[in-house]
């Protein structure tokens, strides 16, 4: 990639450092999209031995780029994001991908298509980790930062995303235990 193009791409990606999510950090600050993506990526690295049959390097790439579209639309919480929001995000992201060098554009487009279809093991792992990270972050944050619907959502969210893996189901159960403990149940 040409040096100037690299700097342009990084300038777009840098927006995710300031784009806040619905989640809060332990110290009460809104979490950024970049921080979320970093934690999802770290999770993939830490569990790679649990999935010897998966291409975990691909999963890590997916983790790094999975929320780049939010550099154009901002973060919309999953319980508020609709089909129109997803369409707009995809349209803006793919327009931006079209400005990238061919090899990068092709690789990223293939990764986004794979993530959207959610059929491969790698895409399923990414989707599960993305959901689990949000739950883990909620459990780490102060309960006062939760909105009412999250009390129930944190008990059930991502259950459908982990069904393909006994390991991730076990992780989900541990996260649920932490939620119930946090809620005093």
mmCIF file of C-alpha atoms in Angstrom:
data_model
loop_
_atom_site.group_PDB
_atom_site.id
_atom_site.type_symbol
_atom_site.label_atom_id
_atom_site.label_comp_id
_atom_site.label_asym_id
_atom_site.label_seq_id
_atom_site.Cartn_x
_atom_site.Cartn_y
_atom_site.Cartn_z
ATOM 1 C CA UNK A 1 0.000 0.000 0.000
ATOM 2 C CA UNK A 2 1.300 3.414 -0.888
ATOM 3 C CA UNK A 3 2.331 5.437 2.186
ATOM 4 C CA UNK A 4 -0.244 8.209 1.572
ATOM 5 C CA UNK A 5 -3.058 5.675 1.114
ATOM 6 C CA UNK A 6 -2.013 3.926 4.330
ATOM 7 C CA UNK A 7 -2.294 7.222 6.203
ATOM 8 C CA UNK A 8 -5.732 7.867 4.664
ATOM 9 C CA UNK A 9 -6.970 4.431 5.722
ATOM 10 C CA UNK A 10 -5.631 4.897 9.242
ATOM 11 C CA UNK A 11 -7.336 8.282 9.470
ATOM 12 C CA UNK A 12 -10.682 6.619 8.758
ATOM 13 C CA UNK A 13 -9.999 3.758 11.193
ATOM 14 C CA UNK A 14 -8.911 6.240 13.874
ATOM 15 C CA UNK A 15 -12.498 7.471 14.073
ATOM 16 C CA UNK A 16 -13.279 4.270 15.981
ATOM 17 C CA UNK A 17 -11.122 5.483 18.877
ATOM 18 C CA UNK A 18 -13.600 8.316 19.472
ATOM 19 C CA UNK A 19 -16.767 6.482 18.426
ATOM 20 C CA UNK A 20 -18.342 5.361 21.673
ATOM 21 C CA UNK A 21 -20.435 2.293 22.247
ATOM 22 C CA UNK A 22 -23.342 1.725 24.541
ATOM 23 C CA UNK A 23 -21.055 -0.101 27.015
ATOM 24 C CA UNK A 24 -19.010 1.510 29.752
ATOM 25 C CA UNK A 25 -15.574 0.664 31.108
ATOM 26 C CA UNK A 26 -14.954 -0.369 34.698
ATOM 27 C CA UNK A 27 -14.087 3.238 35.562
ATOM 28 C CA UNK A 28 -17.354 4.624 34.165
ATOM 29 C CA UNK A 29 -16.204 5.933 30.785
ATOM 30 C CA UNK A 30 -17.963 5.028 27.546
ATOM 31 C CA UNK A 31 -16.059 2.269 25.757
ATOM 32 C CA UNK A 32 -14.910 3.087 22.224
ATOM 33 C CA UNK A 33 -15.536 0.867 19.226
ATOM 34 C CA UNK A 34 -11.755 0.487 18.879
ATOM 35 C CA UNK A 35 -11.498 -0.786 22.456
ATOM 36 C CA UNK A 36 -14.279 -3.291 21.817
ATOM 37 C CA UNK A 37 -12.592 -4.528 18.633
ATOM 38 C CA UNK A 38 -9.289 -4.872 20.465
ATOM 39 C CA UNK A 39 -10.884 -6.960 23.224
ATOM 40 C CA UNK A 40 -12.673 -9.209 20.702
ATOM 41 C CA UNK A 41 -9.334 -9.695 18.924
ATOM 42 C CA UNK A 42 -7.574 -10.525 22.185
ATOM 43 C CA UNK A 43 -10.296 -13.052 22.978
ATOM 44 C CA UNK A 44 -9.710 -14.758 19.610
ATOM 45 C CA UNK A 45 -5.987 -14.930 20.269
ATOM 46 C CA UNK A 46 -6.513 -16.371 23.751
ATOM 47 C CA UNK A 47 -8.888 -19.134 22.648
ATOM 48 C CA UNK A 48 -7.135 -20.179 19.442
ATOM 49 C CA UNK A 49 -6.060 -23.530 20.930
ATOM 50 C CA UNK A 50 -9.729 -24.354 21.587
ATOM 51 C CA UNK A 51 -10.342 -24.345 17.818
ATOM 52 C CA UNK A 52 -7.479 -26.227 16.153
ATOM 53 C CA UNK A 53 -9.647 -26.841 13.085
ATOM 54 C CA UNK A 54 -10.286 -23.108 12.541
ATOM 55 C CA UNK A 55 -8.138 -20.589 10.721
ATOM 56 C CA UNK A 56 -7.675 -18.359 13.748
ATOM 57 C CA UNK A 57 -5.518 -15.910 11.811
ATOM 58 C CA UNK A 58 -8.616 -15.293 9.680
ATOM 59 C CA UNK A 59 -10.744 -14.930 12.809
ATOM 60 C CA UNK A 60 -8.291 -12.368 14.178
ATOM 61 C CA UNK A 61 -8.480 -10.421 10.904
ATOM 62 C CA UNK A 62 -12.273 -10.512 11.140
ATOM 63 C CA UNK A 63 -12.108 -9.259 14.708
ATOM 64 C CA UNK A 64 -9.876 -6.358 13.725
ATOM 65 C CA UNK A 65 -12.133 -5.151 10.894
ATOM 66 C CA UNK A 66 -15.607 -6.282 11.961
ATOM 67 C CA UNK A 67 -16.816 -2.852 13.113
ATOM 68 C CA UNK A 68 -15.001 -0.618 10.610
ATOM 69 C CA UNK A 69 -18.367 0.317 9.104
ATOM 70 C CA UNK A 70 -19.131 2.157 12.325
ATOM 71 C CA UNK A 71 -16.465 4.692 11.354
ATOM 72 C CA UNK A 72 -19.121 5.954 8.911
ATOM 73 C CA UNK A 73 -22.373 5.416 10.807
ATOM 74 C CA UNK A 74 -21.423 5.401 14.456
ATOM 75 C CA UNK A 75 -22.292 2.595 16.824
ATOM 76 C CA UNK A 76 -25.932 1.607 17.082
ATOM 77 C CA UNK A 77 -26.689 -0.821 19.928
ATOM 78 C CA UNK A 78 -27.788 -4.231 18.691
ATOM 79 C CA UNK A 79 -31.216 -3.847 20.295
ATOM 80 C CA UNK A 80 -31.795 -0.630 18.289
ATOM 81 C CA UNK A 81 -30.067 -1.524 14.996
ATOM 82 C CA UNK A 82 -32.468 -2.347 12.198
ATOM 83 C CA UNK A 83 -32.189 -3.604 8.668
ATOM 84 C CA UNK A 84 -32.062 -0.054 7.278
ATOM 85 C CA UNK A 85 -29.136 0.772 9.584
ATOM 86 C CA UNK A 86 -27.292 -2.361 8.503
ATOM 87 C CA UNK A 87 -27.906 -1.549 4.831
ATOM 88 C CA UNK A 88 -26.577 2.011 5.216
ATOM 89 C CA UNK A 89 -23.505 0.820 7.112
ATOM 90 C CA UNK A 90 -22.755 -1.815 4.478
ATOM 91 C CA UNK A 91 -23.271 0.623 1.609
ATOM 92 C CA UNK A 92 -20.886 3.203 3.108
ATOM 93 C CA UNK A 93 -18.324 0.575 4.084
ATOM 94 C CA UNK A 94 -18.281 -1.047 0.649
ATOM 95 C CA UNK A 95 -17.995 2.349 -1.037
ATOM 96 C CA UNK A 96 -14.929 3.021 1.094
ATOM 97 C CA UNK A 97 -13.523 -0.450 0.376
ATOM 98 C CA UNK A 98 -13.732 0.473 -3.296
ATOM 99 C CA UNK A 99 -11.095 3.156 -2.699
ATOM 100 C CA UNK A 100 -8.548 0.682 -1.336
ATOM 101 C CA UNK A 101 -5.818 -1.070 -3.314
ATOM 102 C CA UNK A 102 -7.234 -4.120 -5.096
ATOM 103 C CA UNK A 103 -5.554 -6.797 -2.963
ATOM 104 C CA UNK A 104 -6.737 -5.203 0.310
ATOM 105 C CA UNK A 105 -10.199 -4.478 -1.095
ATOM 106 C CA UNK A 106 -10.602 -8.070 -2.269
ATOM 107 C CA UNK A 107 -9.442 -9.601 1.008
ATOM 108 C CA UNK A 108 -11.580 -7.315 3.162
ATOM 109 C CA UNK A 109 -14.632 -7.751 0.935
ATOM 110 C CA UNK A 110 -14.267 -11.533 1.130
ATOM 111 C CA UNK A 111 -13.981 -11.342 4.925
ATOM 112 C CA UNK A 112 -17.045 -9.095 5.228
ATOM 113 C CA UNK A 113 -19.054 -11.372 2.926
ATOM 114 C CA UNK A 114 -18.032 -14.394 4.986
ATOM 115 C CA UNK A 115 -18.931 -12.645 8.237
ATOM 116 C CA UNK A 116 -22.314 -11.613 6.862
ATOM 117 C CA UNK A 117 -23.185 -15.139 5.706
ATOM 118 C CA UNK A 118 -22.137 -16.632 9.088
ATOM 119 C CA UNK A 119 -21.707 -20.102 7.613
ATOM 120 C CA UNK A 120 -18.013 -20.817 8.202
ATOM 121 C CA UNK A 121 -16.557 -21.785 11.547
ATOM 122 C CA UNK A 122 -14.442 -18.637 11.495
ATOM 123 C CA UNK A 123 -17.436 -16.342 10.965
ATOM 124 C CA UNK A 124 -19.346 -18.114 13.724
ATOM 125 C CA UNK A 125 -16.440 -17.695 16.131
ATOM 126 C CA UNK A 126 -16.218 -13.978 15.330
ATOM 127 C CA UNK A 127 -19.957 -13.463 15.838
ATOM 128 C CA UNK A 128 -19.895 -15.344 19.146
ATOM 129 C CA UNK A 129 -16.899 -13.407 20.450
ATOM 130 C CA UNK A 130 -18.460 -10.105 19.378
ATOM 131 C CA UNK A 131 -21.575 -10.871 21.407
ATOM 132 C CA UNK A 132 -19.719 -12.329 24.365
ATOM 133 C CA UNK A 133 -17.413 -9.332 24.625
ATOM 134 C CA UNK A 134 -20.383 -6.982 24.986
ATOM 135 C CA UNK A 135 -21.760 -9.126 27.806
ATOM 136 C CA UNK A 136 -18.395 -9.377 29.532
ATOM 137 C CA UNK A 137 -17.953 -5.604 29.318
ATOM 138 C CA UNK A 138 -21.398 -5.058 30.799
ATOM 139 C CA UNK A 139 -20.483 -7.345 33.684
ATOM 140 C CA UNK A 140 -17.243 -5.420 34.226
ATOM 141 C CA UNK A 141 -18.994 -2.038 34.175
ATOM 142 C CA UNK A 142 -20.954 -0.621 37.070
ATOM 143 C CA UNK A 143 -24.564 -1.783 37.246
ATOM 144 C CA UNK A 144 -25.678 1.865 37.333
ATOM 145 C CA UNK A 145 -24.635 2.147 33.659
ATOM 146 C CA UNK A 146 -27.119 -0.522 32.558
ATOM 147 C CA UNK A 147 -30.472 0.444 31.091
ATOM 148 C CA UNK A 148 -33.549 -1.553 32.224
ATOM 149 C CA UNK A 149 -33.766 -3.852 29.182
ATOM 150 C CA UNK A 150 -30.170 -4.993 29.751
ATOM 151 C CA UNK A 151 -31.083 -6.761 32.980
ATOM 152 C CA UNK A 152 -32.852 -9.457 30.951
ATOM 153 C CA UNK A 153 -30.775 -9.084 27.782
ATOM 154 C CA UNK A 154 -27.542 -9.855 29.605
ATOM 155 C CA UNK A 155 -29.055 -13.170 30.719
ATOM 156 C CA UNK A 156 -29.919 -14.375 27.197
ATOM 157 C CA UNK A 157 -27.997 -12.382 24.579
ATOM 158 C CA UNK A 158 -25.542 -14.389 22.438
ATOM 159 C CA UNK A 159 -27.035 -17.749 23.463
ATOM 160 C CA UNK A 160 -27.860 -18.355 19.798
ATOM 161 C CA UNK A 161 -24.366 -17.295 18.710
ATOM 162 C CA UNK A 162 -22.520 -19.931 20.764
ATOM 163 C CA UNK A 163 -24.635 -23.038 20.053
ATOM 164 C CA UNK A 164 -22.101 -24.421 17.563
ATOM 165 C CA UNK A 165 -19.347 -24.806 20.190
ATOM 166 C CA UNK A 166 -19.308 -26.592 23.540
ATOM 167 C CA UNK A 167 -16.403 -24.403 24.594
ATOM 168 C CA UNK A 168 -18.173 -21.129 23.777
ATOM 169 C CA UNK A 169 -21.374 -22.407 25.416
ATOM 170 C CA UNK A 170 -19.310 -22.969 28.570
ATOM 171 C CA UNK A 171 -17.890 -19.444 28.318
ATOM 172 C CA UNK A 172 -21.434 -18.108 27.888
ATOM 173 C CA UNK A 173 -22.542 -19.942 31.014
ATOM 174 C CA UNK A 174 -19.713 -18.414 33.041
ATOM 175 C CA UNK A 175 -20.666 -14.970 31.741
ATOM 176 C CA UNK A 176 -24.297 -15.663 32.713
ATOM 177 C CA UNK A 177 -23.175 -16.624 36.237
ATOM 178 C CA UNK A 178 -21.330 -13.314 36.496
ATOM 179 C CA UNK A 179 -24.454 -11.473 35.321
ATOM 180 C CA UNK A 180 -26.674 -13.226 37.848
ATOM 181 C CA UNK A 181 -24.189 -12.514 40.622
ATOM 182 C CA UNK A 182 -24.017 -8.848 39.591
ATOM 183 C CA UNK A 183 -27.817 -8.672 39.649
ATOM 184 C CA UNK A 184 -27.953 -10.400 43.038
ATOM 185 C CA UNK A 185 -29.946 -13.331 41.674
#
